CSV table of C-alpha atoms and ligand atoms in Angstrom, one decimal:
chain,number,residue,atom,x,y,z
A,167,MET,CA,-4.4,-45.0,0.5
A,168,THR,CA,-1.1,-46.9,0.4
A,169,ARG,CA,1.1,-47.0,3.4
A,170,PHE,CA,4.9,-46.9,3.3
A,171,ASP,CA,7.5,-46.5,6.1
A,172,THR,CA,9.3,-43.8,4.2
A,173,ILE,CA,8.5,-41.5,1.3
A,174,ILE,CA,11.3,-39.7,-0.5
A,175,ILE,CA,10.6,-36.8,-2.8
A,176,GLY,CA,13.3,-36.7,-5.5
A,177,ALA,CA,15.0,-39.5,-7.3
A,178,GLY,CA,18.3,-37.7,-7.7
A,179,ALA,CA,21.6,-38.5,-6.2
A,180,ALA,CA,20.6,-38.0,-2.5
A,181,GLY,CA,17.2,-39.5,-2.8
A,182,LEU,CA,18.4,-42.7,-4.5
A,183,MET,CA,21.2,-43.1,-2.0
A,184,CYS,CA,18.8,-42.6,0.9
A,185,ALA,CA,16.4,-45.2,-0.6
A,186,ALA,CA,19.2,-47.7,-0.6
A,187,HIS,CA,19.5,-47.5,3.2
A,188,ALA,CA,16.0,-46.5,4.4
A,189,GLY,CA,14.5,-50.0,4.3
A,190,PRO,CA,12.4,-52.0,1.8
A,191,ASN,CA,9.0,-50.3,2.4
A,192,THR,CA,10.2,-47.0,0.9
A,193,LEU,CA,8.6,-45.1,-2.0
A,194,VAL,CA,10.7,-42.7,-4.1
A,195,ILE,CA,8.7,-40.2,-6.2
A,196,ASP,CA,9.9,-37.9,-8.9
A,197,HIS,CA,8.1,-35.6,-11.4
A,198,ALA,CA,10.7,-36.4,-14.0
A,199,LYS,CA,10.4,-39.3,-16.5
A,200,ALA,CA,13.8,-40.8,-15.5
A,201,PRO,CA,15.7,-41.0,-12.3
A,202,GLY,CA,19.1,-39.3,-11.7
A,203,GLU,CA,19.0,-37.0,-14.6
A,204,LYS,CA,21.7,-34.7,-13.2
A,205,ILE,CA,23.9,-37.7,-12.6
A,206,ARG,CA,23.4,-38.7,-16.2
A,207,ILE,CA,24.7,-35.4,-17.6
A,208,SER,CA,27.3,-34.7,-15.0
A,209,GLY,CA,31.0,-34.7,-15.7
A,210,GLY,CA,30.3,-34.5,-19.4
A,211,GLY,CA,28.4,-37.8,-19.2
A,212,ARG,CA,31.1,-39.5,-17.1
A,213,CYS,CA,30.0,-38.3,-13.6
A,214,ASN,CA,32.7,-36.9,-11.4
A,215,PHE,CA,31.1,-39.0,-8.6
A,216,THR,CA,33.4,-38.0,-5.7
A,217,ASN,CA,36.8,-36.4,-4.8
A,218,MET,CA,39.6,-38.3,-3.1
A,219,TYR,CA,40.4,-35.2,-1.0
A,220,ALA,CA,36.9,-34.3,0.1
A,221,ALA,CA,36.9,-32.7,3.5
A,222,PRO,CA,34.6,-30.2,5.3
A,223,GLU,CA,36.7,-27.3,4.2
A,224,ASN,CA,35.5,-27.9,0.6
A,225,PHE,CA,31.9,-27.0,1.5
A,226,LEU,CA,30.1,-23.7,2.0
A,227,SER,CA,27.4,-23.2,4.5
A,228,GLN,CA,26.3,-20.7,7.1
A,229,ASN,CA,27.4,-23.3,9.6
A,230,PRO,CA,30.7,-24.8,8.4
A,231,HIS,CA,30.5,-27.5,11.0
A,232,PHE,CA,27.2,-29.0,9.9
A,233,ALA,CA,28.5,-31.2,7.1
A,234,LYS,CA,31.3,-32.8,9.2
A,235,SER,CA,29.3,-35.6,10.8
A,236,ALA,CA,27.8,-37.0,7.7
A,237,LEU,CA,30.9,-36.6,5.6
A,238,SER,CA,33.0,-38.4,8.2
A,239,ARG,CA,30.6,-41.3,8.7
A,240,TYR,CA,30.0,-41.9,5.0
A,241,THR,CA,33.2,-40.9,3.3
A,242,GLN,CA,34.4,-40.8,-0.3
A,243,TRP,CA,36.2,-44.1,0.4
A,244,ASP,CA,32.8,-45.7,1.3
A,245,PHE,CA,31.4,-44.5,-2.0
A,246,ILE,CA,34.5,-45.6,-3.9
A,247,ASP,CA,34.1,-49.1,-2.4
A,248,LEU,CA,30.5,-49.2,-3.5
A,249,VAL,CA,31.5,-48.2,-7.1
A,250,ALA,CA,34.3,-50.9,-7.1
A,251,ARG,CA,31.9,-53.6,-5.7
A,252,HIS,CA,29.7,-52.9,-8.7
A,253,GLY,CA,32.6,-53.4,-11.1
A,254,ILE,CA,32.4,-49.8,-12.3
A,255,ALA,CA,35.8,-48.7,-13.8
A,256,TYR,CA,36.9,-45.2,-12.9
A,257,HIS,CA,39.9,-42.9,-13.0
A,258,GLU,CA,41.3,-39.8,-11.5
A,259,LYS,CA,41.1,-36.9,-13.9
A,260,THR,CA,42.8,-34.2,-11.9
A,261,LEU,CA,42.9,-32.9,-8.3
A,262,GLY,CA,41.4,-36.0,-6.8
A,263,GLN,CA,38.4,-35.9,-9.1
A,264,LEU,CA,37.1,-39.4,-9.8
A,265,PHE,CA,35.1,-40.1,-13.1
A,266,CYS,CA,33.6,-43.2,-14.6
A,267,ASP,CA,35.7,-44.7,-17.4
A,268,HIS,CA,32.5,-45.6,-19.3
A,269,SER,CA,29.4,-43.7,-18.5
A,270,ALA,CA,27.5,-41.8,-15.7
A,271,LYS,CA,24.6,-44.2,-16.4
A,272,ASP,CA,26.7,-46.9,-14.6
A,273,ILE,CA,26.3,-44.8,-11.4
A,274,ILE,CA,22.5,-44.5,-11.9
A,275,ALA,CA,22.2,-48.3,-12.6
A,276,MET,CA,24.2,-49.0,-9.4
A,277,LEU,CA,22.0,-46.8,-7.3
A,278,LEU,CA,18.8,-48.3,-8.7
A,279,ALA,CA,20.2,-51.8,-7.9
A,280,GLU,CA,21.1,-50.7,-4.4
A,281,MET,CA,17.7,-49.2,-3.7
A,282,SER,CA,15.6,-52.2,-4.8
A,283,PRO,CA,13.2,-53.4,-3.5
A,284,ALA,CA,12.1,-49.8,-2.7
A,285,SER,CA,9.4,-48.5,-5.1
A,286,LEU,CA,10.1,-45.8,-7.6
A,287,TRP,CA,7.3,-43.8,-9.1
A,288,LEU,CA,8.2,-41.5,-11.9
A,289,ASN,CA,6.0,-38.8,-13.7
A,290,THR,CA,4.5,-38.2,-10.2
A,291,THR,CA,3.9,-34.8,-8.7
A,292,VAL,CA,3.0,-33.8,-5.2
A,293,LYS,CA,-0.3,-31.9,-4.9
A,294,GLU,CA,-0.5,-31.6,-1.2
A,295,ILE,CA,1.4,-32.7,2.0
A,296,THR,CA,-0.4,-32.9,5.3
A,297,ARG,CA,0.9,-34.1,8.7
A,298,ASN,CA,-1.1,-35.8,11.3
A,299,ASP,CA,0.4,-38.9,12.9
A,300,GLY,CA,2.6,-39.2,9.9
A,301,TYR,CA,2.7,-37.6,6.4
A,302,THR,CA,0.0,-37.9,3.9
A,303,LEU,CA,0.7,-36.9,0.3
A,304,ARG,CA,-1.8,-36.4,-2.4
A,305,LEU,CA,-0.1,-37.3,-5.7
A,306,ASP,CA,-0.8,-37.1,-9.4
A,307,ARG,CA,0.7,-40.3,-10.6
A,308,GLU,CA,0.7,-40.2,-14.4
A,309,GLY,CA,-2.7,-38.5,-14.4
A,310,ARG,CA,-4.2,-40.5,-11.6
A,311,ASP,CA,-5.0,-39.1,-8.1
A,312,VAL,CA,-3.2,-41.3,-5.5
A,313,THR,CA,-2.8,-40.8,-1.8
A,314,VAL,CA,0.2,-42.3,0.1
A,315,THR,CA,1.2,-42.1,3.7
A,316,ALA,CA,4.3,-42.7,5.8
A,317,PRO,CA,5.8,-41.8,9.2
A,318,ASN,CA,8.9,-40.5,7.5
A,319,LEU,CA,9.2,-37.9,4.7
A,320,VAL,CA,12.5,-37.2,3.1
A,321,VAL,CA,12.9,-34.1,1.0
A,322,ALA,CA,15.5,-34.7,-1.7
A,323,CYS,CA,14.3,-32.5,-4.5
A,324,GLY,CA,17.5,-30.6,-5.1
A,325,GLY,CA,18.0,-26.9,-5.7
A,326,LYS,CA,17.0,-24.4,-8.4
A,327,SER,CA,19.8,-25.0,-10.9
A,328,ILE,CA,18.9,-26.0,-14.4
A,329,PRO,CA,15.1,-25.5,-14.4
A,330,LYS,CA,15.1,-27.1,-17.9
A,331,MET,CA,16.0,-30.4,-16.2
A,332,GLY,CA,13.2,-30.3,-13.7
A,333,ALA,CA,14.7,-28.2,-10.9
A,334,THR,CA,11.8,-26.5,-9.1
A,335,GLY,CA,12.8,-25.2,-5.7
A,336,PHE,CA,9.9,-27.3,-4.3
A,337,GLY,CA,12.0,-28.4,-1.4
A,338,TYR,CA,12.2,-24.8,-0.1
A,339,GLN,CA,8.4,-24.6,-0.2
A,340,ILE,CA,8.1,-27.8,1.9
A,341,ALA,CA,10.7,-26.4,4.3
A,342,ALA,CA,8.6,-23.2,4.7
A,343,GLN,CA,5.4,-25.2,5.1
A,344,PHE,CA,6.9,-26.9,8.1
A,345,GLY,CA,8.3,-23.7,9.6
A,346,HIS,CA,12.0,-24.2,8.5
A,347,ASP,CA,14.1,-21.2,7.5
A,348,VAL,CA,15.7,-21.1,4.2
A,349,THR,CA,18.9,-19.1,3.8
A,350,GLU,CA,19.4,-16.8,0.8
A,351,THR,CA,19.8,-18.9,-2.3
A,352,ARG,CA,21.9,-18.0,-5.4
A,353,PRO,CA,23.4,-19.7,-8.4
A,354,ALA,CA,26.8,-21.1,-7.8
A,355,LEU,CA,29.5,-22.9,-9.8
A,356,VAL,CA,28.4,-20.6,-12.7
A,357,PRO,CA,30.1,-18.5,-15.3
A,358,LEU,CA,30.5,-14.8,-14.6
A,359,THR,CA,29.2,-12.1,-16.9
A,360,PHE,CA,30.5,-8.6,-17.6
A,361,GLY,CA,29.4,-5.1,-18.8
A,362,ASP,CA,29.4,-4.4,-22.6
A,363,GLN,CA,32.9,-3.0,-22.9
A,364,GLN,CA,34.5,-5.9,-21.1
A,365,LYS,CA,32.3,-8.4,-22.8
A,366,GLU,CA,33.4,-7.1,-26.2
A,367,ALA,CA,37.0,-7.6,-25.2
A,368,PHE,CA,36.3,-11.2,-24.1
A,369,ARG,CA,34.5,-11.9,-27.3
A,370,ALA,CA,37.8,-11.5,-29.2
A,371,LEU,CA,39.3,-14.1,-26.9
A,372,ALA,CA,36.5,-16.6,-27.0
A,373,GLY,CA,37.8,-20.1,-26.9
A,374,VAL,CA,41.1,-19.2,-25.3
A,375,ALA,CA,41.9,-21.1,-22.0
A,376,CYS,CA,44.8,-21.0,-19.6
A,377,ASP,CA,45.7,-22.0,-16.1
A,378,ALA,CA,45.2,-19.1,-13.7
A,379,ARG,CA,44.9,-18.2,-10.1
A,380,VAL,CA,41.6,-16.4,-9.5
A,381,SER,CA,41.0,-14.7,-6.1
A,382,GLY,CA,37.9,-13.1,-4.6
A,383,GLY,CA,35.6,-13.2,-1.6
A,384,GLY,CA,38.6,-14.0,0.6
A,385,THR,CA,39.7,-17.2,-1.2
A,386,ALA,CA,41.6,-18.3,-4.4
A,387,PHE,CA,41.6,-21.2,-6.8
A,388,GLU,CA,44.3,-22.2,-9.3
A,389,GLU,CA,42.6,-24.0,-12.2
A,390,ALA,CA,41.8,-23.3,-15.8
A,391,VAL,CA,40.0,-20.1,-17.0
A,392,LEU,CA,38.1,-20.1,-20.2
A,393,PHE,CA,37.1,-16.9,-22.2
A,394,THR,CA,33.7,-17.1,-23.8
A,395,HIS,CA,31.4,-14.9,-25.9
A,396,ARG,CA,29.4,-14.1,-22.7
A,397,GLY,CA,32.2,-13.6,-20.2
A,398,LEU,CA,34.5,-15.9,-18.2
A,399,SER,CA,34.1,-19.6,-17.4
A,400,GLY,CA,36.3,-22.6,-16.7
A,401,PRO,CA,36.8,-24.4,-13.4
A,402,ALA,CA,38.6,-21.5,-11.6
A,403,ILE,CA,35.8,-19.1,-12.4
A,404,LEU,CA,33.0,-21.5,-11.5
A,405,GLN,CA,34.8,-22.1,-8.1
A,406,ILE,CA,35.2,-18.4,-7.4
A,407,SER,CA,31.5,-17.7,-8.4
A,408,SER,CA,30.5,-19.4,-5.1
A,409,TYR,CA,32.4,-16.7,-3.1
A,410,TRP,CA,32.0,-13.6,-5.3
A,411,ARG,CA,29.3,-11.1,-4.5
A,412,GLU,CA,27.8,-8.2,-6.6
A,413,THR,CA,30.0,-5.1,-6.8
A,414,GLU,CA,33.1,-7.0,-5.7
A,415,ALA,CA,36.2,-7.5,-7.9
A,416,ILE,CA,37.9,-10.7,-8.8
A,417,ARG,CA,41.7,-10.7,-9.4
A,418,VAL,CA,43.2,-12.9,-12.0
A,419,ASN,CA,46.8,-14.0,-12.2
A,420,LEU,CA,47.2,-15.4,-15.8
A,421,ALA,CA,50.6,-16.9,-15.1
A,422,PRO,CA,50.6,-18.3,-11.5
A,423,GLY,CA,54.0,-19.4,-10.3
A,424,VAL,CA,55.8,-17.5,-13.0
A,425,ASP,CA,58.1,-14.4,-12.3
A,426,VAL,CA,56.7,-12.4,-15.2
A,427,PHE,CA,58.7,-9.2,-14.4
A,428,GLY,CA,62.0,-11.1,-14.0
A,429,GLY,CA,61.3,-13.0,-17.2
A,430,LEU,CA,60.6,-9.7,-19.1
A,431,ARG,CA,63.8,-8.2,-17.8
A,432,ASP,CA,65.7,-11.3,-19.0
A,433,VAL,CA,64.2,-10.9,-22.5
A,434,ARG,CA,65.1,-7.2,-22.5
A,435,GLN,CA,68.7,-8.1,-21.7
A,436,SER,CA,69.1,-11.1,-24.0
A,437,ARG,CA,67.0,-10.2,-27.1
A,438,GLY,CA,65.3,-6.9,-26.5
A,439,ARG,CA,64.1,-6.4,-30.1
A,440,VAL,CA,60.9,-8.4,-29.7
A,441,ALA,CA,57.4,-7.0,-29.3
A,442,PRO,CA,55.8,-7.2,-25.8
A,443,ALA,CA,53.2,-9.6,-27.0
A,444,THR,CA,55.8,-11.9,-28.4
A,445,ALA,CA,57.6,-12.0,-25.1
A,446,LEU,CA,54.4,-12.6,-23.2
A,447,ALA,CA,53.5,-15.4,-25.6
A,448,GLU,CA,56.2,-17.5,-23.9
A,449,VAL,CA,53.9,-17.8,-20.9
A,450,LEU,CA,50.4,-17.1,-22.3
A,451,PRO,CA,48.4,-18.3,-25.3
A,452,LYS,CA,49.2,-16.0,-28.3
A,453,ARG,CA,45.8,-14.3,-28.5
A,454,LEU,CA,45.8,-13.6,-24.8
A,455,ALA,CA,49.4,-12.3,-24.9
A,456,GLN,CA,48.3,-9.8,-27.6
A,457,ASP,CA,45.3,-8.7,-25.6
A,458,VAL,CA,47.3,-8.2,-22.4
A,459,ALA,CA,50.0,-6.1,-24.2
A,460,GLU,CA,47.3,-3.9,-25.7
A,461,ARG,CA,45.5,-3.6,-22.4
A,462,ALA,CA,48.8,-2.5,-20.7
A,463,GLY,CA,49.4,0.0,-23.5
A,464,ALA,CA,52.8,-1.6,-24.2
A,465,GLN,CA,54.4,-0.2,-27.3
A,466,GLY,CA,57.6,-0.6,-29.3
A,467,ASN,CA,60.0,-3.4,-28.4
A,468,ILE,CA,60.8,-4.8,-25.0
A,469,ALA,CA,64.2,-3.0,-25.3
A,470,ASP,CA,62.3,0.4,-25.3
A,471,MET,CA,60.6,-0.3,-22.0
A,472,ASN,CA,62.0,0.8,-18.6
A,473,ASP,CA,61.4,-1.1,-15.4
A,474,THR,CA,58.3,0.8,-14.6
A,475,ALA,CA,56.8,-0.1,-18.0
A,476,LEU,CA,57.8,-3.7,-17.6
A,477,ARG,CA,56.3,-3.8,-14.1
A,478,SER,CA,53.0,-2.6,-15.3
A,479,LEU,CA,53.0,-5.1,-18.1
A,480,ALA,CA,53.7,-7.8,-15.6
A,481,ASP,CA,50.9,-6.5,-13.4
A,482,ALA,CA,48.5,-6.7,-16.4
A,483,VAL,CA,49.3,-10.5,-16.4
A,484,GLU,CA,49.5,-11.2,-12.7
A,485,ALA,CA,47.0,-8.8,-11.1
A,486,TRP,CA,44.2,-8.3,-13.5
A,487,GLU,CA,41.3,-6.8,-11.6
A,488,LEU,CA,37.9,-7.5,-13.1
A,489,TYR,CA,34.4,-6.4,-12.0
A,490,PRO,CA,31.7,-9.0,-13.0
A,491,ILE,CA,28.2,-7.6,-13.2
A,492,GLY,CA,26.5,-10.9,-12.5
A,493,THR,CA,26.4,-14.6,-13.4
A,494,GLU,CA,24.7,-16.7,-16.0
A,495,GLY,CA,22.1,-17.6,-13.4
A,496,TYR,CA,20.3,-20.9,-12.7
A,497,ARG,CA,20.1,-21.6,-16.4
A,498,THR,CA,23.7,-22.9,-16.3
A,499,ALA,CA,24.6,-23.0,-12.6
A,500,GLU,CA,25.8,-26.4,-11.5
A,501,VAL,CA,24.4,-25.9,-8.0
A,502,THR,CA,22.4,-23.7,-5.7
A,503,LEU,CA,24.2,-21.9,-2.9
A,504,GLY,CA,22.2,-21.7,0.3
A,505,GLY,CA,19.1,-23.7,1.1
A,506,VAL,CA,17.3,-25.2,4.1
A,507,ASP,CA,18.9,-23.6,7.2
A,508,THR,CA,21.1,-26.2,9.0
A,509,ASP,CA,20.2,-24.7,12.4
A,510,GLY,CA,16.9,-26.5,12.1
A,511,LEU,CA,18.4,-29.9,11.3
A,512,ASN,CA,20.1,-32.6,13.2
A,513,ALA,CA,23.6,-32.9,11.6
A,514,ARG,CA,23.8,-36.6,12.4
A,515,THR,CA,20.5,-37.7,10.9
A,516,MET,CA,19.4,-34.7,8.7
A,517,GLU,CA,16.0,-34.9,10.6
A,518,SER,CA,14.2,-31.7,11.4
A,519,LYS,CA,14.7,-30.6,15.0
A,520,SER,CA,11.1,-29.4,15.2
A,521,VAL,CA,9.1,-31.7,13.0
A,522,PRO,CA,9.7,-35.4,13.8
A,523,GLY,CA,10.0,-37.7,10.8
A,524,LEU,CA,10.9,-34.9,8.3
A,525,TYR,CA,14.3,-35.1,6.7
A,526,PHE,CA,16.2,-32.8,4.2
A,527,ILE,CA,19.1,-34.2,2.2
A,528,GLY,CA,21.4,-33.2,-0.7
A,529,GLU,CA,21.4,-29.9,-2.5
A,530,VAL,CA,18.2,-28.6,-0.9
A,531,VAL,CA,20.2,-28.2,2.3
A,532,ASP,CA,22.4,-25.1,2.9
A,533,VAL,CA,25.6,-27.1,2.2
A,534,THR,CA,27.3,-26.5,-1.2
A,535,GLY,CA,30.5,-28.1,-2.4
A,536,TRP,CA,33.3,-26.9,-4.6
A,537,LEU,CA,33.5,-28.1,-8.1
A,538,GLY,CA,35.2,-31.5,-8.4
A,539,GLY,CA,32.9,-34.2,-7.1
A,540,TYR,CA,32.2,-32.6,-3.8
A,541,ASN,CA,28.5,-32.0,-4.4
A,542,PHE,CA,27.8,-35.6,-5.2
A,543,GLN,CA,29.7,-36.6,-2.1
A,544,TRP,CA,27.4,-34.4,0.0
A,545,ALA,CA,24.4,-36.1,-1.7
A,546,TRP,CA,25.8,-39.6,-0.9
A,547,SER,CA,26.8,-38.7,2.7
A,548,SER,CA,23.6,-36.9,3.7
A,549,GLY,CA,21.4,-39.5,1.9
A,550,TRP,CA,23.2,-42.2,3.7
A,551,ALA,CA,22.9,-40.4,7.1
A,552,ALA,CA,19.2,-40.0,6.8
A,553,GLY,CA,18.7,-43.6,5.5
A,554,GLN,CA,20.6,-45.0,8.4
A,555,ALA,CA,18.6,-42.9,10.9
A,556,ILE,CA,15.3,-44.1,9.5
B,244,FDA,P1,19.1,-33.7,-7.8
B,244,FDA,O1,18.9,-32.4,-8.5
B,244,FDA,O2,20.1,-34.6,-8.3
B,244,FDA,O3,17.8,-34.5,-7.7
B,244,FDA,C1,16.6,-33.8,-7.3
B,244,FDA,C2,15.4,-34.7,-7.9
B,244,FDA,O4,14.2,-34.1,-7.4
B,244,FDA,C3,15.4,-34.6,-9.4
B,244,FDA,O5,15.3,-35.9,-9.9
B,244,FDA,C4,14.1,-33.8,-9.7
B,244,FDA,O6,13.5,-34.2,-10.9
B,244,FDA,C5,13.3,-34.0,-8.5
B,244,FDA,N1,12.3,-33.0,-8.3
B,244,FDA,C6,12.6,-31.6,-8.2
B,244,FDA,N2,11.4,-31.0,-8.0
B,244,FDA,C7,10.5,-31.9,-7.8
B,244,FDA,C8,9.1,-31.9,-7.5
B,244,FDA,N3,8.4,-30.7,-7.4
B,244,FDA,N4,8.4,-33.0,-7.5
B,244,FDA,C9,9.0,-34.2,-7.6
B,244,FDA,N5,10.3,-34.3,-7.9
B,244,FDA,C10,11.0,-33.2,-8.0
B,244,FDA,N6,28.3,-32.6,-8.9
B,244,FDA,C11,29.4,-33.4,-8.7
B,244,FDA,O7,29.8,-33.7,-7.6
B,244,FDA,N7,30.1,-33.8,-9.8
B,244,FDA,C12,29.8,-33.5,-11.1
B,244,FDA,O8,30.4,-34.0,-12.0
B,244,FDA,C13,28.7,-32.7,-11.3
B,244,FDA,N8,28.3,-32.3,-12.5
B,244,FDA,C14,27.2,-31.5,-12.7
B,244,FDA,C15,26.9,-31.1,-14.0
B,244,FDA,C16,25.7,-30.3,-14.2
B,244,FDA,C17,25.4,-29.9,-15.6
B,244,FDA,C18,24.9,-30.0,-13.1
B,244,FDA,C19,23.7,-29.1,-13.3
B,244,FDA,C20,25.3,-30.3,-11.8
B,244,FDA,C21,26.4,-31.1,-11.6
B,244,FDA,N9,26.8,-31.5,-10.3
B,244,FDA,C22,27.9,-32.2,-10.1
B,244,FDA,C23,26.0,-31.1,-9.1
B,244,FDA,C24,25.1,-32.3,-8.8
B,244,FDA,O9,24.4,-32.8,-9.9
B,244,FDA,C25,24.1,-32.0,-7.6
B,244,FDA,O10,24.8,-31.4,-6.6
B,244,FDA,C26,23.4,-33.2,-7.2
B,244,FDA,O11,22.7,-33.8,-8.3
B,244,FDA,C27,22.4,-32.9,-6.1
B,244,FDA,O12,21.7,-34.1,-5.7
B,244,FDA,P2,20.3,-34.0,-5.2
B,244,FDA,O13,19.8,-35.4,-5.1
B,244,FDA,O14,20.2,-33.2,-4.0
B,244,FDA,O15,19.4,-33.2,-6.3
């Protein structure tokens, strides 16, 4: 039996960050063959590692106050300092989103350097966890039975998104074993899917992208929308997926900030002998303009359309109501919404309120960020908070 001060389950963003602060006699275990696999593939291989504007308002949780303490004590600026100290070049892509210039692997290498001399055991699964004075874990380490023990156990095994990459939902099982509630979990930051008829229409638009304002679930995002063979994707759709619920509509404005009705009236007055799709193509991609004109049943030339007809054409652009039937699910979701109920955790330390020495950090907790570097910031902040407390 090997004794450690702290055992961390999960060598992802939160677990590695926690290991960097939890002290030298720390063991990090992961069933994967490499650490930080999601970091590696994130941001198209460049890792959108934080957001300059990260604030508690950018996170969803049953308790919107829970994330405040950790986010304010280990901020995006602290992480940016760390990145800079390691000489990792980065840039802002858009909306405060910071990406590595070179590779997401730079962030993994940085975290591994920061966490040394803690131990990292890969290809290791947990067979059993028991608690007496501390925590005893029976492990399968590369085919060998090993038992380890520690007074502190940190659960950092992420959520259910992308099972192909090793996501298991194991953290929720550990929470349940120790009497913690888990709020309803669902795929988030995920493309939306549609019924056959709508899907068929989207298929003709596959590959078209445009900036849009997408509203639903009491909120709205103005970012790009992408039409795909399966439905709708793109940042604005991924964002709204965290707020959308089954049977609800989403509303899409394909030309935010544009007075479409006024523009169409101007066209009618100045050069009315153009087709509706041609007029719309001044503000929309051509294929989309054609689709909108057909959907609105616009016929003839703009000159033939009265104000009512122009208004309904403008509405087809600005107030497109759509009813998704679902999402692409955990297969493609960037994160899991919901998780270990924050009521049972100390917001300052991430420690269980009922089970001393047990901590939950990162995505396994019911704190979910928007798209744009917020989820990694939560992993860094919560990992740091637990590491400090230990
Ligand atoms: P994370 O999932 O990183 O780590 C969990 C670890 O636990 C994994 O290493 C896993 O192998 C291990 N594990 C799981 N079950 C286990 C078990 N039973 N036994 C042992 N180990 C186990 N966010 C962002 O801010 N910017 C971005 O650019 C992106 N991009 C992005 C792209 C894609 C494709 C995805 C899927 C996700 C993102 N994200 C993101 C989200 C981000 O990756 C996510 O929020 C963090 O990785 C969460 O960090 P955690 O450490 O909590 O979990």
